[in-house]
PDB file of C-alpha atoms in Angstrom:
ATOM      1  CA  MET G   3     -13.773  47.206  14.009  1.00  0.00           C
ATOM      2  CA  LYS G   4     -11.808  50.539  12.937  1.00  0.00           C
ATOM      3  CA  LYS G   5      -9.357  48.600  10.986  1.00  0.00           C
ATOM      4  CA  GLY G   6     -12.674  46.675   9.318  1.00  0.00           C
ATOM      5  CA  LEU G   7     -14.205  49.865   8.399  1.00  0.00           C
ATOM      6  CA  LEU G   8     -10.894  51.350   7.087  1.00  0.00           C
ATOM      7  CA  TYR G   9     -10.356  48.449   4.594  1.00  0.00           C
ATOM      8  CA  ALA G  10     -14.224  48.874   3.763  1.00  0.00           C
ATOM      9  CA  ILE G  11     -13.789  52.495   2.958  1.00  0.00           C
ATOM     10  CA  LEU G  12     -10.410  51.713   0.840  1.00  0.00           C
ATOM     11  CA  ALA G  13     -12.881  48.762  -1.098  1.00  0.00           C
ATOM     12  CA  SER G  14     -15.780  51.260  -1.463  1.00  0.00           C
ATOM     13  CA  VAL G  15     -13.656  54.305  -3.286  1.00  0.00           C
ATOM     14  CA  LEU G  16     -11.949  51.909  -5.843  1.00  0.00           C
ATOM     15  CA  TRP G  17     -15.286  50.430  -6.462  1.00  0.00           C
ATOM     16  CA  ALA G  18     -16.704  53.909  -6.639  1.00  0.00           C
ATOM     17  CA  ILE G  19     -14.365  54.400  -9.819  1.00  0.00           C
ATOM     18  CA  VAL G  20     -15.833  51.247 -11.844  1.00  0.00           C
ATOM     19  CA  ASN G  21     -18.756  52.025 -13.434  1.00  0.00           C
ATOM     20  CA  PRO G  22     -17.310  55.010 -15.905  1.00  0.00           C
ATOM     21  CA  PHE G  23     -14.610  52.464 -16.710  1.00  0.00           C
ATOM     22  CA  ILE G  24     -17.015  49.757 -17.551  1.00  0.00           C
ATOM     23  CA  LYS G  25     -19.379  51.755 -19.965  1.00  0.00           C
ATOM     24  CA  GLN G  26     -15.708  53.095 -21.537  1.00  0.00           C
ATOM     25  CA  GLY G  27     -14.700  49.367 -22.276  1.00  0.00           C
ATOM     26  CA  LEU G  28     -17.889  48.414 -23.591  1.00  0.00           C
ATOM     27  CA  SER G  29     -18.050  51.139 -25.939  1.00  0.00           C
ATOM     28  CA  TYR G  30     -15.409  49.516 -28.137  1.00  0.00           C
ATOM     29  CA  ASP G  31     -17.383  46.874 -29.597  1.00  0.00           C
ATOM     30  CA  PHE G  32     -17.167  44.643 -26.687  1.00  0.00           C
ATOM     31  CA  THR G  33     -20.184  42.696 -24.906  1.00  0.00           C
ATOM     32  CA  PRO G  34     -20.510  42.518 -21.153  1.00  0.00           C
ATOM     33  CA  MET G  35     -19.810  38.951 -20.335  1.00  0.00           C
ATOM     34  CA  ASN G  36     -16.696  38.831 -22.786  1.00  0.00           C
ATOM     35  CA  PHE G  37     -15.162  41.725 -20.841  1.00  0.00           C
ATOM     36  CA  ALA G  38     -16.038  40.842 -17.554  1.00  0.00           C
ATOM     37  CA  GLY G  39     -14.639  37.323 -17.940  1.00  0.00           C
ATOM     38  CA  LEU G  40     -11.637  38.986 -19.249  1.00  0.00           C
ATOM     39  CA  ARG G  41     -11.004  41.229 -16.757  1.00  0.00           C
ATOM     40  CA  PHE G  42     -11.451  38.653 -13.853  1.00  0.00           C
ATOM     41  CA  THR G  43      -9.637  35.683 -15.034  1.00  0.00           C
ATOM     42  CA  SER G  44      -6.511  38.467 -15.696  1.00  0.00           C
ATOM     43  CA  VAL G  45      -6.977  39.321 -11.987  1.00  0.00           C
ATOM     44  CA  GLY G  46      -7.217  35.842 -10.892  1.00  0.00           C
ATOM     45  CA  VAL G  47      -3.922  35.052 -12.642  1.00  0.00           C
ATOM     46  CA  LEU G  48      -2.219  38.068 -11.000  1.00  0.00           C
ATOM     47  CA  LEU G  49      -3.483  37.224  -7.590  1.00  0.00           C
ATOM     48  CA  PHE G  50      -2.702  33.090  -8.070  1.00  0.00           C
ATOM     49  CA  ALA G  51       0.765  34.384  -9.034  1.00  0.00           C
ATOM     50  CA  TYR G  52       0.812  36.256  -5.594  1.00  0.00           C
ATOM     51  CA  THR G  53      -0.802  33.581  -3.145  1.00  0.00           C
ATOM     52  CA  TRP G  54       0.335  30.221  -4.707  1.00  0.00           C
ATOM     53  CA  HIS G  55       1.231  27.609  -1.767  1.00  0.00           C
ATOM     54  CA  LYS G  56       1.441  24.542  -0.796  1.00  0.00           C
ATOM     55  CA  GLY G  57      -1.655  22.563   0.440  1.00  0.00           C
ATOM     56  CA  MET G  58      -3.891  25.390  -1.522  1.00  0.00           C
ATOM     57  CA  TRP G  59      -5.762  22.791  -3.306  1.00  0.00           C
ATOM     58  CA  GLN G  60      -6.631  20.863  -0.108  1.00  0.00           C
ATOM     59  CA  GLU G  61      -7.740  24.360   1.337  1.00  0.00           C
ATOM     60  CA  ILE G  62     -10.067  24.791  -1.436  1.00  0.00           C
ATOM     61  CA  LYS G  63     -11.365  21.447  -1.017  1.00  0.00           C
ATOM     62  CA  LEU G  64     -11.695  21.908   3.009  1.00  0.00           C
ATOM     63  CA  HIS G  65     -13.576  25.010   2.185  1.00  0.00           C
ATOM     64  CA  ARG G  66     -15.657  23.958  -1.237  1.00  0.00           C
ATOM     65  CA  LYS G  67     -18.771  25.398   0.204  1.00  0.00           C
ATOM     66  CA  LEU G  68     -17.493  29.004   0.738  1.00  0.00           C
ATOM     67  CA  PHE G  69     -15.731  28.701  -2.464  1.00  0.00           C
ATOM     68  CA  LEU G  70     -18.432  27.486  -4.508  1.00  0.00           C
ATOM     69  CA  ASN G  71     -20.395  30.240  -2.965  1.00  0.00           C
ATOM     70  CA  LEU G  72     -18.109  32.775  -4.126  1.00  0.00           C
ATOM     71  CA  ILE G  73     -17.621  31.495  -7.691  1.00  0.00           C
ATOM     72  CA  PHE G  74     -21.254  30.707  -8.649  1.00  0.00           C
ATOM     73  CA  ILE G  75     -23.185  33.282  -6.654  1.00  0.00           C
ATOM     74  CA  ASN G  76     -20.725  36.285  -6.266  1.00  0.00           C
ATOM     75  CA  MET G  77     -19.006  36.318  -9.580  1.00  0.00           C
ATOM     76  CA  PHE G  78     -20.781  34.153 -12.015  1.00  0.00           C
ATOM     77  CA  MET G  79     -24.563  35.544 -11.103  1.00  0.00           C
ATOM     78  CA  GLY G  80     -23.551  38.633  -9.354  1.00  0.00           C
ATOM     79  CA  TYR G  81     -21.094  40.070 -12.047  1.00  0.00           C
ATOM     80  CA  THR G  82     -23.136  38.731 -14.885  1.00  0.00           C
ATOM     81  CA  ALA G  83     -26.254  40.706 -13.790  1.00  0.00           C
ATOM     82  CA  PHE G  84     -24.264  43.626 -12.648  1.00  0.00           C
ATOM     83  CA  TYR G  85     -22.509  44.188 -16.296  1.00  0.00           C
ATOM     84  CA  PHE G  86     -25.904  43.815 -17.941  1.00  0.00           C
ATOM     85  CA  GLY G  87     -27.379  46.034 -15.753  1.00  0.00           C
ATOM     86  CA  VAL G  88     -24.534  48.732 -16.079  1.00  0.00           C
ATOM     87  CA  ASP G  89     -24.842  48.261 -20.214  1.00  0.00           C
ATOM     88  CA  PHE G  90     -28.729  49.042 -19.731  1.00  0.00           C
ATOM     89  CA  VAL G  91     -28.745  52.362 -18.162  1.00  0.00           C
ATOM     90  CA  SER G  92     -26.341  55.117 -17.836  1.00  0.00           C
ATOM     91  CA  GLY G  93     -23.393  55.454 -15.839  1.00  0.00           C
ATOM     92  CA  ALA G  94     -24.485  57.572 -13.266  1.00  0.00           C
ATOM     93  CA  ILE G  95     -27.823  55.750 -12.599  1.00  0.00           C
ATOM     94  CA  SER G  96     -25.861  52.425 -12.175  1.00  0.00           C
ATOM     95  CA  SER G  97     -23.370  54.299  -9.569  1.00  0.00           C
ATOM     96  CA  ILE G  98     -26.600  55.484  -7.722  1.00  0.00           C
ATOM     97  CA  ILE G  99     -28.322  52.288  -7.903  1.00  0.00           C
ATOM     98  CA  MET G 100     -25.526  50.242  -6.691  1.00  0.00           C
ATOM     99  CA  GLY G 101     -25.041  52.861  -3.748  1.00  0.00           C
ATOM    100  CA  MET G 102     -28.237  51.153  -2.623  1.00  0.00           C
ATOM    101  CA  THR G 103     -25.998  48.146  -1.755  1.00  0.00           C
ATOM    102  CA  PRO G 104     -25.421  48.763   2.127  1.00  0.00           C
ATOM    103  CA  LEU G 105     -28.661  49.291   2.820  1.00  0.00           C
ATOM    104  CA  ILE G 106     -30.087  46.147   1.040  1.00  0.00           C
ATOM    105  CA  ASN G 107     -27.269  44.202   2.780  1.00  0.00           C
ATOM    106  CA  VAL G 108     -28.587  45.401   6.391  1.00  0.00           C
ATOM    107  CA  LEU G 109     -31.817  43.664   5.384  1.00  0.00           C
ATOM    108  CA  LEU G 110     -30.046  40.785   4.326  1.00  0.00           C
ATOM    109  CA  ALA G 111     -27.939  40.713   7.407  1.00  0.00           C
ATOM    110  CA  HIS G 112     -31.100  40.849   9.491  1.00  0.00           C
ATOM    111  CA  LEU G 113     -32.369  37.847   7.651  1.00  0.00           C
ATOM    112  CA  LEU G 114     -29.419  35.526   7.472  1.00  0.00           C
ATOM    113  CA  ALA G 115     -26.358  36.498   9.574  1.00  0.00           C
ATOM    114  CA  SER G 116     -26.459  35.175  13.156  1.00  0.00           C
ATOM    115  CA  ASN G 117     -25.713  38.768  15.079  1.00  0.00           C
ATOM    116  CA  ASP G 118     -26.401  41.277  12.894  1.00  0.00           C
ATOM    117  CA  LYS G 119     -30.070  42.529  13.555  1.00  0.00           C
ATOM    118  CA  LEU G 120     -32.237  45.640  12.695  1.00  0.00           C
ATOM    119  CA  ASN G 121     -32.957  48.558  14.796  1.00  0.00           C
ATOM    120  CA  GLY G 122     -35.409  51.203  14.613  1.00  0.00           C
ATOM    121  CA  TYR G 123     -32.626  53.711  13.151  1.00  0.00           C
ATOM    122  CA  LYS G 124     -31.884  50.871  10.597  1.00  0.00           C
ATOM    123  CA  ILE G 125     -35.746  50.833   9.521  1.00  0.00           C
ATOM    124  CA  VAL G 126     -35.841  54.392   8.996  1.00  0.00           C
ATOM    125  CA  SER G 127     -32.732  54.470   6.659  1.00  0.00           C
ATOM    126  CA  LEU G 128     -34.019  51.563   4.738  1.00  0.00           C
ATOM    127  CA  ILE G 129     -37.374  53.452   4.326  1.00  0.00           C
ATOM    128  CA  ILE G 130     -35.573  56.826   3.344  1.00  0.00           C
ATOM    129  CA  SER G 131     -33.243  55.069   0.861  1.00  0.00           C
ATOM    130  CA  LEU G 132     -36.430  53.132  -0.925  1.00  0.00           C
ATOM    131  CA  ALA G 133     -37.759  56.625  -1.630  1.00  0.00           C
ATOM    132  CA  GLY G 134     -34.589  57.869  -3.383  1.00  0.00           C
ATOM    133  CA  LEU G 135     -34.484  54.515  -5.349  1.00  0.00           C
ATOM    134  CA  LEU G 136     -38.412  55.427  -6.235  1.00  0.00           C
ATOM    135  CA  LEU G 137     -37.218  58.866  -7.445  1.00  0.00           C
ATOM    136  CA  ILE G 138     -34.231  57.375  -9.274  1.00  0.00           C
ATOM    137  CA  VAL G 139     -36.464  54.566 -10.966  1.00  0.00           C
ATOM    138  CA  GLY G 140     -39.156  56.938 -12.021  1.00  0.00           C
ATOM    139  CA  MET G 141     -36.665  59.269 -14.145  1.00  0.00           C
ATOM    140  CA  GLY G 142     -33.826  58.459 -16.495  1.00  0.00           C
ATOM    141  CA  SER G 143     -30.528  60.363 -16.648  1.00  0.00           C
ATOM    142  CA  ASP G 144     -32.091  63.016 -19.082  1.00  0.00           C
ATOM    143  CA  GLY G 145     -35.230  63.391 -16.741  1.00  0.00           C
ATOM    144  CA  GLU G 146     -37.162  60.905 -18.746  1.00  0.00           C
ATOM    145  CA  PRO G 147     -39.250  58.310 -17.940  1.00  0.00           C
ATOM    146  CA  LEU G 148     -37.175  55.061 -18.103  1.00  0.00           C
ATOM    147  CA  ASP G 149     -38.052  52.512 -20.765  1.00  0.00           C
ATOM    148  CA  TRP G 150     -38.268  48.576 -20.437  1.00  0.00           C
ATOM    149  CA  LYS G 151     -34.671  48.321 -21.118  1.00  0.00           C
ATOM    150  CA  GLY G 152     -33.624  50.676 -18.184  1.00  0.00           C
ATOM    151  CA  ILE G 153     -36.108  49.046 -15.916  1.00  0.00           C
ATOM    152  CA  THR G 154     -34.632  45.903 -16.647  1.00  0.00           C
ATOM    153  CA  GLY G 155     -31.228  47.374 -16.086  1.00  0.00           C
ATOM    154  CA  ILE G 156     -32.040  48.506 -12.492  1.00  0.00           C
ATOM    155  CA  ILE G 157     -33.664  45.143 -11.697  1.00  0.00           C
ATOM    156  CA  LEU G 158     -30.469  43.127 -12.778  1.00  0.00           C
ATOM    157  CA  LEU G 159     -28.491  45.758 -10.775  1.00  0.00           C
ATOM    158  CA  LEU G 160     -30.965  45.010  -7.729  1.00  0.00           C
ATOM    159  CA  LEU G 161     -30.302  41.266  -8.268  1.00  0.00           C
ATOM    160  CA  SER G 162     -26.512  41.782  -8.313  1.00  0.00           C
ATOM    161  CA  ILE G 163     -26.686  43.267  -5.191  1.00  0.00           C
ATOM    162  CA  ILE G 164     -28.664  40.600  -3.465  1.00  0.00           C
ATOM    163  CA  PHE G 165     -26.229  37.938  -4.862  1.00  0.00           C
ATOM    164  CA  GLN G 166     -23.031  39.693  -3.724  1.00  0.00           C
ATOM    165  CA  GLY G 167     -24.833  40.604  -0.285  1.00  0.00           C
ATOM    166  CA  TYR G 168     -25.789  36.875   0.478  1.00  0.00           C
ATOM    167  CA  SER G 169     -22.194  36.221  -0.226  1.00  0.00           C
ATOM    168  CA  ALA G 170     -20.804  38.719   1.944  1.00  0.00           C
ATOM    169  CA  ILE G 171     -22.406  37.502   4.730  1.00  0.00           C
ATOM    170  CA  SER G 172     -20.955  33.840   4.029  1.00  0.00           C
ATOM    171  CA  VAL G 173     -17.294  35.443   4.153  1.00  0.00           C
ATOM    172  CA  SER G 174     -18.101  37.210   7.552  1.00  0.00           C
ATOM    173  CA  GLU G 175     -19.475  33.885   8.906  1.00  0.00           C
ATOM    174  CA  GLU G 176     -16.021  32.327   8.016  1.00  0.00           C
ATOM    175  CA  LYS G 177     -13.806  34.713   9.548  1.00  0.00           C
ATOM    176  CA  GLY G 178     -10.234  33.712  10.122  1.00  0.00           C
ATOM    177  CA  LYS G 179     -10.550  30.554   8.063  1.00  0.00           C
ATOM    178  CA  VAL G 180      -9.165  31.438   4.772  1.00  0.00           C
ATOM    179  CA  ASN G 181      -6.592  34.117   3.579  1.00  0.00           C
ATOM    180  CA  PRO G 182      -8.826  37.163   1.981  1.00  0.00           C
ATOM    181  CA  ILE G 183      -6.413  37.558  -0.846  1.00  0.00           C
ATOM    182  CA  PHE G 184      -6.095  33.926  -1.884  1.00  0.00           C
ATOM    183  CA  LEU G 185     -10.261  33.857  -1.466  1.00  0.00           C
ATOM    184  CA  ASN G 186     -10.221  36.661  -4.240  1.00  0.00           C
ATOM    185  CA  ALA G 187      -7.749  34.812  -6.171  1.00  0.00           C
ATOM    186  CA  VAL G 188      -9.806  31.663  -6.274  1.00  0.00           C
ATOM    187  CA  GLN G 189     -13.342  33.613  -6.828  1.00  0.00           C
ATOM    188  CA  MET G 190     -11.670  35.545  -9.664  1.00  0.00           C
ATOM    189  CA  PHE G 191      -9.987  33.177 -11.556  1.00  0.00           C
ATOM    190  CA  PHE G 192     -12.699  30.419 -11.477  1.00  0.00           C
ATOM    191  CA  GLY G 193     -15.496  32.741 -11.616  1.00  0.00           C
ATOM    192  CA  GLY G 194     -13.793  34.805 -14.551  1.00  0.00           C
ATOM    193  CA  ALA G 195     -13.292  31.885 -16.202  1.00  0.00           C
ATOM    194  CA  LEU G 196     -16.584  30.867 -16.029  1.00  0.00           C
ATOM    195  CA  ILE G 197     -18.165  34.119 -17.075  1.00  0.00           C
ATOM    196  CA  TYR G 198     -15.873  34.052 -19.954  1.00  0.00           C
ATOM    197  CA  VAL G 199     -16.869  30.893 -21.250  1.00  0.00           C
ATOM    198  CA  ILE G 200     -20.684  31.314 -20.724  1.00  0.00           C
ATOM    199  CA  GLY G 201     -20.088  34.612 -22.652  1.00  0.00           C
ATOM    200  CA  LEU G 202     -18.520  32.615 -25.910  1.00  0.00           C
ATOM    201  CA  GLY G 203     -21.552  30.910 -25.948  1.00  0.00           C
ATOM    202  CA  THR G 204     -24.225  33.485 -25.526  1.00  0.00           C
ATOM    203  CA  GLU G 205     -22.364  36.373 -27.003  1.00  0.00           C
ATOM    204  CA  GLY G 206     -19.479  34.827 -29.540  1.00  0.00           C
ATOM    205  CA  TYR G 207     -16.382  35.787 -29.598  1.00  0.00           C
ATOM    206  CA  HIS G 208     -15.049  39.218 -29.753  1.00  0.00           C
ATOM    207  CA  SER G 209     -10.993  39.642 -30.152  1.00  0.00           C
ATOM    208  CA  PHE G 210      -9.512  41.890 -27.191  1.00  0.00           C
ATOM    209  CA  ILE G 211      -6.385  42.211 -29.668  1.00  0.00           C
ATOM    210  CA  GLY G 212      -5.736  45.408 -31.886  1.00  0.00           C
ATOM    211  CA  LYS G 213      -8.198  47.357 -29.850  1.00  0.00           C
ATOM    212  CA  PRO G 214      -7.742  51.252 -29.290  1.00  0.00           C
ATOM    213  CA  ALA G 215      -5.586  52.308 -26.266  1.00  0.00           C
ATOM    214  CA  GLY G 216      -8.782  53.152 -24.404  1.00  0.00           C
ATOM    215  CA  PHE G 217      -9.796  49.541 -24.231  1.00  0.00           C
ATOM    216  CA  TYR G 218      -6.813  48.678 -22.703  1.00  0.00           C
ATOM    217  CA  ILE G 219      -6.694  51.539 -20.385  1.00  0.00           C
ATOM    218  CA  SER G 220     -10.037  50.769 -18.860  1.00  0.00           C
ATOM    219  CA  LEU G 221      -9.421  47.336 -18.681  1.00  0.00           C
ATOM    220  CA  GLY G 222      -5.888  47.771 -16.900  1.00  0.00           C
ATOM    221  CA  ILE G 223      -7.667  50.310 -14.705  1.00  0.00           C
ATOM    222  CA  LEU G 224     -10.635  47.733 -13.825  1.00  0.00           C
ATOM    223  CA  VAL G 225      -8.379  44.861 -13.133  1.00  0.00           C
ATOM    224  CA  PHE G 226      -6.191  47.215 -10.738  1.00  0.00           C
ATOM    225  CA  ILE G 227      -9.143  48.055  -8.527  1.00  0.00           C
ATOM    226  CA  SER G 228     -10.445  44.162  -8.400  1.00  0.00           C
ATOM    227  CA  VAL G 229      -6.872  43.334  -7.378  1.00  0.00           C
ATOM    228  CA  PHE G 230      -7.231  45.549  -4.502  1.00  0.00           C
ATOM    229  CA  ALA G 231     -10.839  46.135  -4.084  1.00  0.00           C
ATOM    230  CA  PHE G 232     -12.054  42.739  -3.098  1.00  0.00           C
ATOM    231  CA  SER G 233      -9.073  41.742  -1.362  1.00  0.00           C
ATOM    232  CA  PHE G 234      -9.473  44.956   1.101  1.00  0.00           C
ATOM    233  CA  TRP G 235     -13.177  43.834   1.200  1.00  0.00           C
ATOM    234  CA  PHE G 236     -12.406  40.612   2.537  1.00  0.00           C
ATOM    235  CA  MET G 237      -9.980  42.159   4.792  1.00  0.00           C
ATOM    236  CA  ALA G 238     -12.964  44.025   6.404  1.00  0.00           C
ATOM    237  CA  LEU G 239     -15.371  41.376   6.384  1.00  0.00           C
ATOM    238  CA  GLN G 240     -12.987  39.373   8.323  1.00  0.00           C
ATOM    239  CA  SER G 241     -11.856  41.701  10.852  1.00  0.00           C
ATOM    240  CA  LYS G 242     -12.700  41.035  14.355  1.00  0.00           C
ATOM    241  CA  GLY G 243     -15.468  42.595  15.967  1.00  0.00           C
ATOM    242  CA  ALA G 244     -16.960  43.933  12.292  1.00  0.00           C
ATOM    243  CA  LYS G 245     -20.650  43.467  11.152  1.00  0.00           C
ATOM    244  CA  VAL G 246     -21.694  43.025   7.976  1.00  0.00           C
ATOM    245  CA  SER G 247     -24.214  45.633   8.039  1.00  0.00           C
ATOM    246  CA  ASP G 248     -21.751  48.346   9.784  1.00  0.00           C
ATOM    247  CA  ILE G 249     -19.140  47.417   6.878  1.00  0.00           C
ATOM    248  CA  ASN G 250     -21.722  47.333   4.069  1.00  0.00           C
ATOM    249  CA  MET G 251     -22.720  51.094   5.190  1.00  0.00           C
ATOM    250  CA  CYS G 252     -19.240  52.231   4.037  1.00  0.00           C
ATOM    251  CA  ARG G 253     -20.554  51.504   0.517  1.00  0.00           C
ATOM    252  CA  LEU G 254     -22.617  54.836   0.328  1.00  0.00           C
ATOM    253  CA  ILE G 255     -19.312  56.381  -0.786  1.00  0.00           C
ATOM    254  CA  ASN G 256     -20.072  54.655  -4.235  1.00  0.00           C
ATOM    255  CA  PRO G 257     -23.338  56.663  -5.177  1.00  0.00           C
ATOM    256  CA  ILE G 258     -21.779  60.002  -4.904  1.00  0.00           C
ATOM    257  CA  LEU G 259     -18.142  59.660  -6.335  1.00  0.00           C
ATOM    258  CA  GLY G 260     -19.512  57.119  -8.907  1.00  0.00           C
ATOM    259  CA  ALA G 261     -21.929  59.534 -10.274  1.00  0.00           C
ATOM    260  CA  VAL G 262     -19.748  62.405 -10.341  1.00  0.00           C
ATOM    261  CA  LEU G 263     -17.130  60.652 -12.079  1.00  0.00           C
ATOM    262  CA  SER G 264     -19.877  59.370 -15.024  1.00  0.00           C
ATOM    263  CA  TRP G 265     -21.092  63.046 -15.269  1.00  0.00           C
ATOM    264  CA  ILE G 266     -17.481  63.968 -15.680  1.00  0.00           C
ATOM    265  CA  MET G 267     -15.975  60.914 -18.062  1.00  0.00           C
ATOM    266  CA  LEU G 268     -18.779  59.998 -19.952  1.00  0.00           C
ATOM    267  CA  ALA G 269     -20.334  61.991 -22.898  1.00  0.00           C
ATOM    268  CA  GLY G 270     -24.095  62.582 -22.732  1.00  0.00           C
ATOM    269  CA  GLU G 271     -24.164  62.267 -18.961  1.00  0.00           C
ATOM    270  CA  SER G 272     -25.033  64.957 -16.713  1.00  0.00           C
ATOM    271  CA  PRO G 273     -26.990  65.775 -13.258  1.00  0.00           C
ATOM    272  CA  THR G 274     -30.616  65.876 -13.223  1.00  0.00           C
ATOM    273  CA  PHE G 275     -33.099  67.113 -10.645  1.00  0.00           C
ATOM    274  CA  SER G 276     -34.353  63.607 -10.300  1.00  0.00           C
ATOM    275  CA  THR G 277     -30.684  61.963 -10.211  1.00  0.00           C
ATOM    276  CA  VAL G 278     -29.429  64.323  -7.621  1.00  0.00           C
ATOM    277  CA  ALA G 279     -32.093  64.150  -5.586  1.00  0.00           C
ATOM    278  CA  GLY G 280     -32.371  60.552  -5.533  1.00  0.00           C
ATOM    279  CA  MET G 281     -28.584  60.555  -4.562  1.00  0.00           C
ATOM    280  CA  LEU G 282     -28.737  62.953  -1.673  1.00  0.00           C
ATOM    281  CA  ILE G 283     -31.936  60.834  -0.113  1.00  0.00           C
ATOM    282  CA  ILE G 284     -29.905  57.784  -0.283  1.00  0.00           C
ATOM    283  CA  VAL G 285     -26.725  59.109   1.288  1.00  0.00           C
ATOM    284  CA  SER G 286     -28.804  60.832   4.314  1.00  0.00           C
ATOM    285  CA  SER G 287     -29.809  57.435   5.322  1.00  0.00           C
ATOM    286  CA  LEU G 288     -26.252  57.004   6.248  1.00  0.00           C
ATOM    287  CA  VAL G 289     -26.426  59.902   8.327  1.00  0.00           C
ATOM    288  CA  ILE G 290     -29.536  58.250  10.250  1.00  0.00           C
ATOM    289  CA  TYR G 291     -27.997  54.871  10.211  1.00  0.00           C
ATOM    290  CA  PHE G 292     -24.890  55.980  12.406  1.00  0.00           C
ATOM    291  CA  LYS G 293     -26.140  59.139  13.981  1.00  0.00           C
ATOM    292  CA  GLY G 294     -30.116  58.477  14.572  1.00  0.00           C
ATOM    293  CA  ALA G 295     -29.564  58.084  18.278  1.00  0.00           C
ATOM    294  CA  GLU G 296     -27.678  61.316  18.718  1.00  0.00           C
ATOM    295  CA  ILE G 297     -29.952  63.268  16.663  1.00  0.00           C
ATOM    296  CA  VAL G 298     -32.960  62.339  18.329  1.00  0.00           C
ATOM    297  CA  LYS G 299     -30.928  62.920  21.775  1.00  0.00           C
ATOM    298  CA  TYR G 300     -29.756  66.263  20.402  1.00  0.00           C
ATOM    299  CA  ILE G 301     -33.169  67.320  19.376  1.00  0.00           C
ATOM    300  CA  GLY G 302     -34.541  66.415  22.846  1.00  0.00           C
ATOM    301  CA  THR G 303     -32.181  68.747  24.648  1.00  0.00           C
ATOM    302  CA  ARG G 304     -32.979  71.683  22.357  1.00  0.00           C
ATOM    303  CA  LYS G 305     -36.790  71.449  23.570  1.00  0.00           C
TER     304      LYS G 305
END
């Protein structure tokens, strides 16, 4: 379990870096699906080169339900919604909304996983995180109410969390059956290729040749993150004794680190009362989730 949490923390730290670099990459006259497809297909090629082995096509066929789940639901549906969501809202707000991932996945695990049910402290955590979300939804990064585009972006980000949470439960239920790095290779290559092809049809072709150095730096960092983050994540989900809900709580690292990086790296983005307050409220739910019983016990002894 501790090993699983370590892998989850490593993946979460890497994912927290993602949003500012996506915003930077898209700023170079590039569209969300073209950029996402290019990134993930590149990751898949690198991982396939590392995990290529005899009988892998038979392995894919044997576990086709899991692979199709990851390719279509996790990658295609999840990341299409994610990239458009990130494009519609500020980097800080997208980081904070994605910080809702663990708490939404706690609810999904309760509904779908075989042995991962809610208790009183988890329910309180969900309610508190919802209050933080409502505070963020009501205000933009400049402290003004969000327009329809910003609200749509938040809805898309929430949908991406649900799609990816469902896939995470599927991976956890298949512990030990597929090498996690090979699992990542298959979903990245085929999912990325599907996103790119659909992007060509809906967004048109956008050349990635001759772009400024900043574009390739952003793309390279995102490829590096995807190579390791998802591999660490699948290792965490497949660790013995690990529960999807507990592993997902590590992703509350994302809203703090991701928002701070957005404020530092992206021009025109700075902390406001609403975003900071929403972030603190969401993160406080982590304390209740893991330490709720101890807090109640401590208060009882002080009376």
